[in-house]
mmCIF file of C-alpha atoms in Angstrom:
data_model
loop_
_atom_site.group_PDB
_atom_site.id
_atom_site.type_symbol
_atom_site.label_atom_id
_atom_site.label_comp_id
_atom_site.label_asym_id
_atom_site.label_seq_id
_atom_site.Cartn_x
_atom_site.Cartn_y
_atom_site.Cartn_z
ATOM 1 C CA UNK A 1 65.281 -63.122 -51.775
ATOM 2 C CA UNK A 2 67.064 -61.397 -53.262
ATOM 3 C CA UNK A 3 66.145 -57.758 -55.297
ATOM 4 C CA UNK A 4 65.911 -57.560 -59.073
ATOM 5 C CA UNK A 5 68.227 -55.991 -61.370
ATOM 6 C CA UNK A 6 66.155 -52.970 -63.256
ATOM 7 C CA UNK A 7 65.396 -54.847 -66.001
ATOM 8 C CA UNK A 8 64.777 -58.416 -64.863
ATOM 9 C CA UNK A 9 62.005 -56.590 -63.175
ATOM 10 C CA UNK A 10 60.852 -54.164 -66.386
ATOM 11 C CA UNK A 11 60.611 -53.926 -69.748
ATOM 12 C CA UNK A 12 62.796 -52.576 -72.070
ATOM 13 C CA UNK A 13 61.048 -50.639 -73.460
ATOM 14 C CA UNK A 14 59.794 -49.218 -70.405
ATOM 15 C CA UNK A 15 62.822 -48.586 -68.968
ATOM 16 C CA UNK A 16 63.830 -46.582 -72.277
ATOM 17 C CA UNK A 17 59.939 -44.956 -71.390
ATOM 18 C CA UNK A 18 60.202 -44.372 -68.155
ATOM 19 C CA UNK A 19 63.849 -42.502 -68.552
ATOM 20 C CA UNK A 20 62.525 -40.223 -72.144
ATOM 21 C CA UNK A 21 59.669 -38.412 -69.528
ATOM 22 C CA UNK A 22 62.282 -37.649 -67.201
ATOM 23 C CA UNK A 23 63.775 -35.208 -69.361
ATOM 24 C CA UNK A 24 59.954 -33.127 -69.758
ATOM 25 C CA UNK A 25 59.637 -30.298 -67.198
ATOM 26 C CA UNK A 26 57.403 -31.209 -64.519
ATOM 27 C CA UNK A 27 54.396 -28.154 -64.606
ATOM 28 C CA UNK A 28 53.905 -26.819 -60.648
ATOM 29 C CA UNK A 29 50.558 -25.243 -58.854
ATOM 30 C CA UNK A 30 50.038 -22.345 -56.428
ATOM 31 C CA UNK A 31 47.617 -23.522 -53.699
ATOM 32 C CA UNK A 32 45.736 -20.204 -54.735
ATOM 33 C CA UNK A 33 45.482 -21.787 -58.182
ATOM 34 C CA UNK A 34 44.148 -24.954 -56.349
ATOM 35 C CA UNK A 35 42.198 -23.610 -54.252
ATOM 36 C CA UNK A 36 40.245 -21.412 -56.937
ATOM 37 C CA UNK A 37 39.923 -24.719 -59.652
ATOM 38 C CA UNK A 38 38.601 -26.976 -56.697
ATOM 39 C CA UNK A 39 35.799 -24.533 -55.686
ATOM 40 C CA UNK A 40 33.718 -25.805 -58.553
ATOM 41 C CA UNK A 41 34.079 -29.326 -58.990
ATOM 42 C CA UNK A 42 32.441 -29.836 -61.524
ATOM 43 C CA UNK A 43 32.139 -33.006 -63.870
ATOM 44 C CA UNK A 44 34.649 -31.096 -66.893
ATOM 45 C CA UNK A 45 36.730 -29.697 -64.459
ATOM 46 C CA UNK A 46 37.272 -33.564 -62.117
ATOM 47 C CA UNK A 47 38.217 -33.941 -66.057
ATOM 48 C CA UNK A 48 40.767 -31.528 -67.105
ATOM 49 C CA UNK A 49 42.107 -32.143 -63.610
ATOM 50 C CA UNK A 50 42.377 -35.739 -64.571
ATOM 51 C CA UNK A 51 43.673 -35.429 -68.339
ATOM 52 C CA UNK A 52 46.717 -32.965 -66.230
ATOM 53 C CA UNK A 53 47.551 -35.143 -63.494
ATOM 54 C CA UNK A 54 47.049 -38.535 -66.474
ATOM 55 C CA UNK A 55 50.818 -36.469 -67.673
ATOM 56 C CA UNK A 56 52.097 -34.724 -65.133
ATOM 57 C CA UNK A 57 52.777 -37.098 -63.387
ATOM 58 C CA UNK A 58 55.148 -39.143 -64.985
ATOM 59 C CA UNK A 59 56.911 -36.850 -65.852
ATOM 60 C CA UNK A 60 57.240 -36.874 -61.579
ATOM 61 C CA UNK A 61 56.813 -40.501 -61.147
ATOM 62 C CA UNK A 62 59.873 -40.738 -63.878
ATOM 63 C CA UNK A 63 61.903 -37.969 -62.193
ATOM 64 C CA UNK A 64 62.032 -39.902 -59.076
ATOM 65 C CA UNK A 65 62.378 -43.428 -60.484
ATOM 66 C CA UNK A 66 65.635 -42.139 -62.875
ATOM 67 C CA UNK A 67 67.882 -40.358 -59.378
ATOM 68 C CA UNK A 68 66.991 -43.489 -57.545
ATOM 69 C CA UNK A 69 68.578 -45.871 -60.303
ATOM 70 C CA UNK A 70 72.113 -43.466 -60.021
ATOM 71 C CA UNK A 71 72.033 -43.014 -55.832
ATOM 72 C CA UNK A 72 75.879 -42.430 -54.428
ATOM 73 C CA UNK A 73 78.058 -44.581 -52.336
ATOM 74 C CA UNK A 74 76.269 -47.591 -53.861
ATOM 75 C CA UNK A 75 72.672 -46.864 -51.749
ATOM 76 C CA UNK A 76 70.812 -47.686 -54.921
ATOM 77 C CA UNK A 77 71.620 -51.111 -54.623
ATOM 78 C CA UNK A 78 70.309 -51.761 -50.890
ATOM 79 C CA UNK A 79 67.250 -53.973 -50.996
ATOM 80 C CA UNK A 80 64.167 -51.106 -49.655
ATOM 81 C CA UNK A 81 65.558 -48.750 -51.731
ATOM 82 C CA UNK A 82 65.176 -51.004 -54.576
ATOM 83 C CA UNK A 83 61.974 -52.174 -53.719
ATOM 84 C CA UNK A 84 61.223 -48.182 -53.521
ATOM 85 C CA UNK A 85 61.997 -47.599 -57.270
ATOM 86 C CA UNK A 86 59.623 -50.944 -57.977
ATOM 87 C CA UNK A 87 57.375 -48.715 -56.559
ATOM 88 C CA UNK A 88 58.335 -45.787 -58.512
ATOM 89 C CA UNK A 89 58.311 -47.972 -61.759
ATOM 90 C CA UNK A 90 55.391 -49.989 -61.544
ATOM 91 C CA UNK A 91 53.224 -46.608 -61.021
ATOM 92 C CA UNK A 92 55.026 -44.903 -64.117
ATOM 93 C CA UNK A 93 53.950 -48.193 -65.654
ATOM 94 C CA UNK A 94 49.880 -48.144 -64.247
ATOM 95 C CA UNK A 95 49.899 -44.323 -65.732
ATOM 96 C CA UNK A 96 51.515 -44.810 -68.862
ATOM 97 C CA UNK A 97 49.030 -47.597 -69.922
ATOM 98 C CA UNK A 98 46.207 -45.844 -68.697
ATOM 99 C CA UNK A 99 43.963 -44.642 -71.935
ATOM 100 C CA UNK A 100 43.376 -41.312 -73.137
ATOM 101 C CA UNK A 101 40.496 -39.672 -70.749
ATOM 102 C CA UNK A 102 37.511 -38.832 -72.718
ATOM 103 C CA UNK A 103 34.534 -38.398 -70.398
ATOM 104 C CA UNK A 104 33.512 -39.222 -66.694
ATOM 105 C CA UNK A 105 33.826 -42.824 -66.473
ATOM 106 C CA UNK A 106 37.137 -42.729 -67.694
ATOM 107 C CA UNK A 107 38.266 -40.322 -64.464
ATOM 108 C CA UNK A 108 36.067 -41.856 -62.457
ATOM 109 C CA UNK A 109 38.150 -44.851 -63.796
ATOM 110 C CA UNK A 110 41.326 -43.018 -63.647
ATOM 111 C CA UNK A 111 41.224 -42.019 -60.014
ATOM 112 C CA UNK A 112 40.636 -45.324 -58.694
ATOM 113 C CA UNK A 113 43.415 -45.753 -60.271
ATOM 114 C CA UNK A 114 45.723 -42.425 -58.703
ATOM 115 C CA UNK A 115 44.240 -43.685 -55.219
ATOM 116 C CA UNK A 116 45.933 -47.626 -55.782
ATOM 117 C CA UNK A 117 48.767 -45.822 -56.476
ATOM 118 C CA UNK A 118 48.978 -43.397 -53.113
ATOM 119 C CA UNK A 119 48.744 -46.349 -50.866
ATOM 120 C CA UNK A 120 51.072 -48.034 -53.040
ATOM 121 C CA UNK A 121 53.478 -45.025 -51.539
ATOM 122 C CA UNK A 122 52.449 -45.428 -47.851
ATOM 123 C CA UNK A 123 55.225 -46.628 -46.544
ATOM 124 C CA UNK A 124 57.806 -44.803 -48.834
ATOM 125 C CA UNK A 125 59.394 -42.906 -45.920
ATOM 126 C CA UNK A 126 60.204 -45.625 -42.968
ATOM 127 C CA UNK A 127 61.737 -47.692 -46.244
ATOM 128 C CA UNK A 128 63.468 -45.206 -47.169
ATOM 129 C CA UNK A 129 64.879 -44.714 -44.253
ATOM 130 C CA UNK A 130 65.709 -48.436 -43.885
ATOM 131 C CA UNK A 131 67.900 -48.331 -47.027
ATOM 132 C CA UNK A 132 69.612 -45.743 -45.925
ATOM 133 C CA UNK A 133 70.391 -47.012 -42.719
ATOM 134 C CA UNK A 134 71.421 -50.230 -44.855
ATOM 135 C CA UNK A 135 74.108 -47.793 -45.922
ATOM 136 C CA UNK A 136 75.021 -46.655 -42.923
ATOM 137 C CA UNK A 137 75.378 -49.985 -41.672
ATOM 138 C CA UNK A 138 77.309 -50.903 -44.651
ATOM 139 C CA UNK A 139 79.734 -47.770 -44.047
ATOM 140 C CA UNK A 140 82.550 -46.669 -42.287
ATOM 141 C CA UNK A 141 80.255 -46.154 -38.590
ATOM 142 C CA UNK A 142 82.224 -42.743 -38.462
ATOM 143 C CA UNK A 143 81.250 -41.114 -41.602
ATOM 144 C CA UNK A 144 80.608 -37.719 -41.629
ATOM 145 C CA UNK A 145 77.671 -36.948 -41.923
ATOM 146 C CA UNK A 146 78.754 -34.155 -43.842
ATOM 147 C CA UNK A 147 80.309 -36.830 -46.017
ATOM 148 C CA UNK A 148 76.728 -37.083 -46.945
ATOM 149 C CA UNK A 149 75.693 -34.237 -48.519
ATOM 150 C CA UNK A 150 75.089 -35.547 -52.090
ATOM 151 C CA UNK A 151 72.150 -38.378 -49.893
ATOM 152 C CA UNK A 152 70.614 -34.996 -48.003
ATOM 153 C CA UNK A 153 70.034 -33.571 -51.446
ATOM 154 C CA UNK A 154 68.813 -35.777 -53.028
ATOM 155 C CA UNK A 155 66.020 -37.473 -49.728
ATOM 156 C CA UNK A 156 65.251 -33.562 -49.881
ATOM 157 C CA UNK A 157 64.336 -33.245 -53.650
ATOM 158 C CA UNK A 158 62.711 -37.378 -53.302
ATOM 159 C CA UNK A 159 60.169 -35.751 -50.311
ATOM 160 C CA UNK A 160 59.417 -32.548 -51.166
ATOM 161 C CA UNK A 161 58.509 -34.428 -54.610
ATOM 162 C CA UNK A 162 56.538 -36.650 -52.892
ATOM 163 C CA UNK A 163 55.118 -33.811 -51.129
ATOM 164 C CA UNK A 164 53.547 -33.121 -54.111
ATOM 165 C CA UNK A 165 52.408 -35.840 -55.930
ATOM 166 C CA UNK A 166 50.576 -37.178 -52.542
ATOM 167 C CA UNK A 167 48.501 -32.844 -52.583
ATOM 168 C CA UNK A 168 47.968 -33.005 -55.946
ATOM 169 C CA UNK A 169 46.290 -37.116 -56.308
ATOM 170 C CA UNK A 170 45.061 -36.059 -52.449
ATOM 171 C CA UNK A 171 43.082 -32.900 -53.431
ATOM 172 C CA UNK A 172 41.934 -34.413 -56.706
ATOM 173 C CA UNK A 173 40.851 -37.469 -55.044
ATOM 174 C CA UNK A 174 39.157 -35.441 -52.455
ATOM 175 C CA UNK A 175 37.186 -33.647 -54.873
ATOM 176 C CA UNK A 176 35.044 -35.909 -55.893
ATOM 177 C CA UNK A 177 33.290 -36.569 -51.960
ATOM 178 C CA UNK A 178 29.475 -35.589 -52.133
ATOM 179 C CA UNK A 179 29.524 -33.661 -48.987
ATOM 180 C CA UNK A 180 32.871 -31.804 -48.388
ATOM 181 C CA UNK A 181 33.184 -30.677 -44.715
ATOM 182 C CA UNK A 182 32.109 -26.804 -44.614
ATOM 183 C CA UNK A 183 34.817 -24.216 -45.906
ATOM 184 C CA UNK A 184 36.993 -26.878 -47.087
ATOM 185 C CA UNK A 185 38.184 -27.518 -50.940
ATOM 186 C CA UNK A 186 39.778 -30.524 -51.058
ATOM 187 C CA UNK A 187 42.784 -30.942 -48.834
ATOM 188 C CA UNK A 188 42.616 -27.113 -48.311
ATOM 189 C CA UNK A 189 40.729 -25.915 -45.496
ATOM 190 C CA UNK A 190 39.546 -22.330 -46.592
ATOM 191 C CA UNK A 191 39.187 -20.105 -43.163
ATOM 192 C CA UNK A 192 41.582 -23.375 -40.978
ATOM 193 C CA UNK A 193 42.519 -21.757 -37.206
ATOM 194 C CA UNK A 194 45.461 -22.396 -37.668
ATOM 195 C CA UNK A 195 45.318 -22.257 -33.089
ATOM 196 C CA UNK A 196 42.478 -24.907 -33.873
ATOM 197 C CA UNK A 197 45.267 -27.227 -35.527
ATOM 198 C CA UNK A 198 47.948 -26.352 -33.299
ATOM 199 C CA UNK A 199 45.747 -27.737 -30.477
ATOM 200 C CA UNK A 200 44.719 -31.029 -31.551
ATOM 201 C CA UNK A 201 47.916 -31.438 -32.812
ATOM 202 C CA UNK A 202 49.726 -30.397 -29.749
ATOM 203 C CA UNK A 203 46.854 -33.148 -28.105
ATOM 204 C CA UNK A 204 48.104 -35.690 -29.758
ATOM 205 C CA UNK A 205 52.018 -35.217 -29.016
ATOM 206 C CA UNK A 206 50.076 -34.762 -25.411
ATOM 207 C CA UNK A 207 49.368 -38.115 -25.357
ATOM 208 C CA UNK A 208 51.914 -40.337 -26.763
ATOM 209 C CA UNK A 209 54.387 -38.263 -24.321
ATOM 210 C CA UNK A 210 51.811 -39.353 -21.261
ATOM 211 C CA UNK A 211 51.671 -43.123 -23.203
ATOM 212 C CA UNK A 212 55.843 -43.661 -22.747
ATOM 213 C CA UNK A 213 56.628 -41.423 -20.145
ATOM 214 C CA UNK A 214 53.552 -41.861 -17.827
ATOM 215 C CA UNK A 215 53.767 -37.909 -17.786
ATOM 216 C CA UNK A 216 53.827 -35.166 -19.792
ATOM 217 C CA UNK A 217 54.802 -31.010 -19.915
ATOM 218 C CA UNK A 218 51.488 -28.186 -20.085
ATOM 219 C CA UNK A 219 51.015 -26.692 -23.516
ATOM 220 C CA UNK A 220 50.413 -23.024 -23.116
ATOM 221 C CA UNK A 221 48.584 -21.957 -26.573
ATOM 222 C CA UNK A 222 48.852 -17.902 -27.529
ATOM 223 C CA UNK A 223 46.647 -17.102 -30.130
ATOM 224 C CA UNK A 224 43.714 -15.645 -31.839
ATOM 225 C CA UNK A 225 40.973 -18.878 -32.071
ATOM 226 C CA UNK A 226 39.146 -17.003 -34.976
ATOM 227 C CA UNK A 227 41.704 -15.888 -36.988
ATOM 228 C CA UNK A 228 41.858 -17.996 -40.375
ATOM 229 C CA UNK A 229 43.538 -18.552 -43.307
ATOM 230 C CA UNK A 230 43.738 -20.724 -46.871
ATOM 231 C CA UNK A 231 46.118 -23.862 -45.462
ATOM 232 C CA UNK A 232 46.654 -27.851 -45.587
ATOM 233 C CA UNK A 233 45.124 -28.521 -42.360
ATOM 234 C CA UNK A 234 46.901 -32.343 -41.849
ATOM 235 C CA UNK A 235 50.129 -30.522 -43.196
ATOM 236 C CA UNK A 236 50.061 -28.395 -40.058
ATOM 237 C CA UNK A 237 49.199 -30.750 -38.062
ATOM 238 C CA UNK A 238 52.132 -32.501 -39.366
ATOM 239 C CA UNK A 239 54.029 -30.055 -38.321
ATOM 240 C CA UNK A 240 53.180 -29.040 -34.973
ATOM 241 C CA UNK A 241 52.157 -31.978 -33.741
ATOM 242 C CA UNK A 242 56.266 -32.965 -34.616
ATOM 243 C CA UNK A 243 57.934 -29.262 -33.165
ATOM 244 C CA UNK A 244 55.695 -31.012 -30.546
ATOM 245 C CA UNK A 245 57.260 -34.130 -29.914
ATOM 246 C CA UNK A 246 60.126 -33.093 -30.138
ATOM 247 C CA UNK A 247 59.568 -30.527 -27.617
ATOM 248 C CA UNK A 248 57.379 -32.320 -24.909
ATOM 249 C CA UNK A 249 60.118 -35.121 -24.989
ATOM 250 C CA UNK A 250 63.115 -32.697 -24.265
ATOM 251 C CA UNK A 251 61.380 -31.043 -21.477
ATOM 252 C CA UNK A 252 60.476 -33.841 -20.253
ATOM 253 C CA UNK A 253 63.504 -36.483 -20.049
ATOM 254 C CA UNK A 254 65.211 -32.765 -18.356
ATOM 255 C CA UNK A 255 63.230 -32.921 -15.392
ATOM 256 C CA UNK A 256 62.521 -36.481 -15.374
ATOM 257 C CA UNK A 257 64.216 -37.432 -11.728
ATOM 258 C CA UNK A 258 63.751 -33.528 -10.974
ATOM 259 C CA UNK A 259 62.276 -32.127 -7.724
ATOM 260 C CA UNK A 260 61.072 -29.173 -9.961
ATOM 261 C CA UNK A 261 57.954 -29.381 -12.165
ATOM 262 C CA UNK A 262 58.735 -29.352 -15.826
ATOM 263 C CA UNK A 263 58.102 -25.878 -17.319
ATOM 264 C CA UNK A 264 55.290 -25.488 -19.321
ATOM 265 C CA UNK A 265 55.670 -25.484 -23.248
ATOM 266 C CA UNK A 266 54.779 -22.572 -25.465
ATOM 267 C CA UNK A 267 53.382 -22.367 -28.880
ATOM 268 C CA UNK A 268 52.221 -18.259 -30.083
ATOM 269 C CA UNK A 269 50.509 -18.055 -32.923
ATOM 270 C CA UNK A 270 50.962 -14.802 -35.232
ATOM 271 C CA UNK A 271 49.721 -13.642 -37.743
ATOM 272 C CA UNK A 272 51.266 -11.271 -39.635
ATOM 273 C CA UNK A 273 50.125 -9.862 -43.234
ATOM 274 C CA UNK A 274 52.586 -12.161 -45.584
ATOM 275 C CA UNK A 275 53.055 -14.933 -42.713
ATOM 276 C CA UNK A 276 51.357 -16.635 -40.404
ATOM 277 C CA UNK A 277 54.454 -17.520 -37.771
ATOM 278 C CA UNK A 278 54.049 -20.638 -34.934
ATOM 279 C CA UNK A 279 56.461 -20.416 -32.795
ATOM 280 C CA UNK A 280 57.039 -23.744 -29.924
ATOM 281 C CA UNK A 281 59.073 -22.882 -27.068
ATOM 282 C CA UNK A 282 60.554 -25.636 -24.158
ATOM 283 C CA UNK A 283 63.323 -25.585 -21.887
ATOM 284 C CA UNK A 284 63.588 -28.392 -22.209
ATOM 285 C CA UNK A 285 68.115 -27.749 -22.253
ATOM 286 C CA UNK A 286 69.294 -27.143 -25.741
ATOM 287 C CA UNK A 287 70.938 -28.528 -28.388
ATOM 288 C CA UNK A 288 74.631 -27.933 -28.499
ATOM 289 C CA UNK A 289 75.630 -25.284 -31.787
ATOM 290 C CA UNK A 290 77.639 -28.328 -32.738
ATOM 291 C CA UNK A 291 74.847 -30.456 -33.260
ATOM 292 C CA UNK A 292 71.915 -27.722 -35.262
ATOM 293 C CA UNK A 293 73.981 -28.352 -38.344
ATOM 294 C CA UNK A 294 72.707 -32.354 -38.125
ATOM 295 C CA UNK A 295 69.504 -32.130 -37.278
ATOM 296 C CA UNK A 296 67.976 -31.027 -40.434
ATOM 297 C CA UNK A 297 69.913 -34.297 -41.476
ATOM 298 C CA UNK A 298 67.722 -37.652 -42.421
ATOM 299 C CA UNK A 299 70.953 -39.601 -40.754
ATOM 300 C CA UNK A 300 70.775 -38.375 -37.612
ATOM 301 C CA UNK A 301 68.811 -38.576 -34.316
ATOM 302 C CA UNK A 302 69.503 -39.207 -31.132
ATOM 303 C CA UNK A 303 66.824 -41.179 -31.121
ATOM 304 C CA UNK A 304 67.289 -45.221 -31.577
ATOM 305 C CA UNK A 305 65.834 -46.171 -35.295
ATOM 306 C CA UNK A 306 62.541 -48.260 -34.994
ATOM 307 C CA UNK A 307 62.371 -49.664 -38.020
ATOM 308 C CA UNK A 308 66.019 -51.583 -36.904
ATOM 309 C CA UNK A 309 63.623 -52.337 -33.693
ATOM 310 C CA UNK A 310 60.721 -53.875 -35.999
ATOM 311 C CA UNK A 311 62.489 -54.577 -39.234
ATOM 312 C CA UNK A 312 58.466 -54.968 -40.619
ATOM 313 C CA UNK A 313 57.638 -52.069 -42.291
ATOM 314 C CA UNK A 314 54.510 -52.288 -41.453
ATOM 315 C CA UNK A 315 54.726 -51.467 -37.334
ATOM 316 C CA UNK A 316 57.111 -48.266 -38.388
ATOM 317 C CA UNK A 317 54.579 -46.261 -38.661
ATOM 318 C CA UNK A 318 53.457 -46.496 -34.867
ATOM 319 C CA UNK A 319 53.719 -43.023 -33.960
ATOM 320 C CA UNK A 320 56.535 -42.972 -31.091
ATOM 321 C CA UNK A 321 58.549 -39.872 -29.167
ATOM 322 C CA UNK A 322 61.990 -40.405 -31.304
ATOM 323 C CA UNK A 323 60.652 -41.409 -34.536
ATOM 324 C CA UNK A 324 63.887 -42.231 -36.975
ATOM 325 C CA UNK A 325 65.277 -38.277 -37.289
ATOM 326 C CA UNK A 326 63.409 -37.530 -39.345
ATOM 327 C CA UNK A 327 60.307 -35.336 -38.600
ATOM 328 C CA UNK A 328 62.314 -32.395 -38.854
ATOM 329 C CA UNK A 329 63.484 -32.233 -42.467
ATOM 330 C CA UNK A 330 60.100 -33.288 -42.947
ATOM 331 C CA UNK A 331 57.962 -30.619 -41.290
ATOM 332 C CA UNK A 332 60.486 -28.298 -42.480
ATOM 333 C CA UNK A 333 60.193 -29.452 -46.778
ATOM 334 C CA UNK A 334 56.032 -29.109 -45.600
ATOM 335 C CA UNK A 335 56.502 -26.402 -44.879
ATOM 336 C CA UNK A 336 58.311 -24.738 -47.721
ATOM 337 C CA UNK A 337 55.792 -26.793 -50.113
ATOM 338 C CA UNK A 338 53.464 -23.611 -49.912
ATOM 339 C CA UNK A 339 56.777 -20.994 -49.955
ATOM 340 C CA UNK A 340 56.750 -21.634 -45.491
ATOM 341 C CA UNK A 341 59.563 -22.223 -43.563
ATOM 342 C CA UNK A 342 60.922 -23.609 -40.564
ATOM 343 C CA UNK A 343 64.109 -22.298 -38.775
ATOM 344 C CA UNK A 344 65.207 -23.927 -34.663
ATOM 345 C CA UNK A 345 66.673 -21.546 -32.322
ATOM 346 C CA UNK A 346 68.736 -23.482 -29.376
ATOM 347 C CA UNK A 347 70.033 -22.016 -26.526
ATOM 348 C CA UNK A 348 71.393 -24.495 -24.933
ATOM 349 C CA UNK A 349 71.498 -25.218 -21.292
ATOM 350 C CA UNK A 350 68.270 -23.702 -21.610
ATOM 351 C CA UNK A 351 65.727 -24.195 -24.662
ATOM 352 C CA UNK A 352 64.812 -24.622 -28.111
ATOM 353 C CA UNK A 353 62.543 -22.143 -29.957
ATOM 354 C CA UNK A 354 60.870 -23.387 -33.760
ATOM 355 C CA UNK A 355 60.150 -21.008 -35.684
ATOM 356 C CA UNK A 356 57.960 -22.110 -38.184
ATOM 357 C CA UNK A 357 56.866 -19.488 -41.005
ATOM 358 C CA UNK A 358 53.317 -20.202 -43.183
ATOM 359 C CA UNK A 359 52.782 -18.413 -46.049
ATOM 360 C CA UNK A 360 49.671 -16.186 -46.153
ATOM 361 C CA UNK A 361 49.013 -15.736 -49.164
ATOM 362 C CA UNK A 362 49.463 -18.944 -50.711
ATOM 363 C CA UNK A 363 51.001 -17.650 -55.193
ATOM 364 C CA UNK A 364 54.040 -19.414 -54.227
ATOM 365 C CA UNK A 365 54.177 -22.279 -56.478
ATOM 366 C CA UNK A 366 55.315 -25.497 -55.448
ATOM 367 C CA UNK A 367 58.876 -26.085 -55.726
ATOM 368 C CA UNK A 368 59.795 -28.411 -58.477
ATOM 369 C CA UNK A 369 62.527 -30.760 -57.570
#
C-alpha cells in the first residue's frame, strides 16, 4: 500500500498547528529535579506533572514531526519514514485534543493516553533503521558515510529527543505505582549499584553469545558492589549490554578457530567525584583507525541487517549479537542524555576499550535538540 501524503492523512488545520508548535521552546528537566519532584508523588504533584507534559510533549513531538517532513536525499519519502511521521502526527493530535487537566480523574485519563502513545512509538528505532536502509538501497551504494552527515546529525537529534520523550512519559507513569521497589522513584533508582547492573547486563549479553556461537568468553568485573548513586538502571543496562555484546562478538570471532583460550572481557567500575566510569576492555583484535569515525554512525555495521532479513518489523526486536548498527550511537546518546559520554579507544591487532562516563551530579539539563 502506497503511503499517503501528509495532507491526505491529516487535516490542514492539524498540519498548521504542528508547524506553530514546532516553533515553541522546549523545556528541559534534570535528573536531580525528576528525583526530588518524584519523591513525593501526591495527587497534587501528579496533577502538576500531567499539566506540564500536556504542554511539553506536543512541543517536543511537533519539533520532530516537522523534521521528518524535510529530510535530505528523499529520505522523507521512504515508506518506513512516512509510517513514523504518521505516528508523530497521531500522537500530537491525541495530546492536543485532550482537554485541560483539572483534577485527579483527568490526570488518570491523561496518564492512560500517554501510555498508549509510548506503546505506539515502541518500534520507532527499527522502523527508522528500515527507512535508512531503503535510502541506502536507492542511493549509490558507494556513497561514503561522510556524504550522509546531515542524516547522521538528524538521527542524533531525533533519537536524543525520543529518549527524552520516553523518559518523561515513563517517569510520570511509573510514579503511579502504589508499591514501588525500594529506593526507586519512577524510573530512577536512588541507590543503584553500577557493578550489579553491569553484572546483569553482561550475563544477558553472554547468554546471547552462547546461543549464537555455542560458547562465550568469560567476563570479569572489578569494582565495589556497595557503591551506589542515583541513575536510571534500564538506561545503564542497555548501554553496558551493548558494549559487552560487541566485545563478546569480537573476541569470539577472533578466537573461534584458534587453539588458544579466548581471553576474558574485563569490566572496571570506578567512582570519581564527578563521574562514575565503566570501562569495558576486550582483546578482540580492535578496530582499524580508519574505521573508528564510522562506529558512531547509523549507516555502518559490520553485521548483516536483521531488518532486511526479517522485513516484518515485529521480529526486529529480537536481540541478536549484531543488531543493525545502531547500538553504539544510541548508547552514546543515552550516556549524554544525563550529562555523560561514551568513548571508544582501539588498538588494532589487540583489542578495544570502551569508556562509559556517567555524571554523578545529576544536575545537567536534558539536551534538547
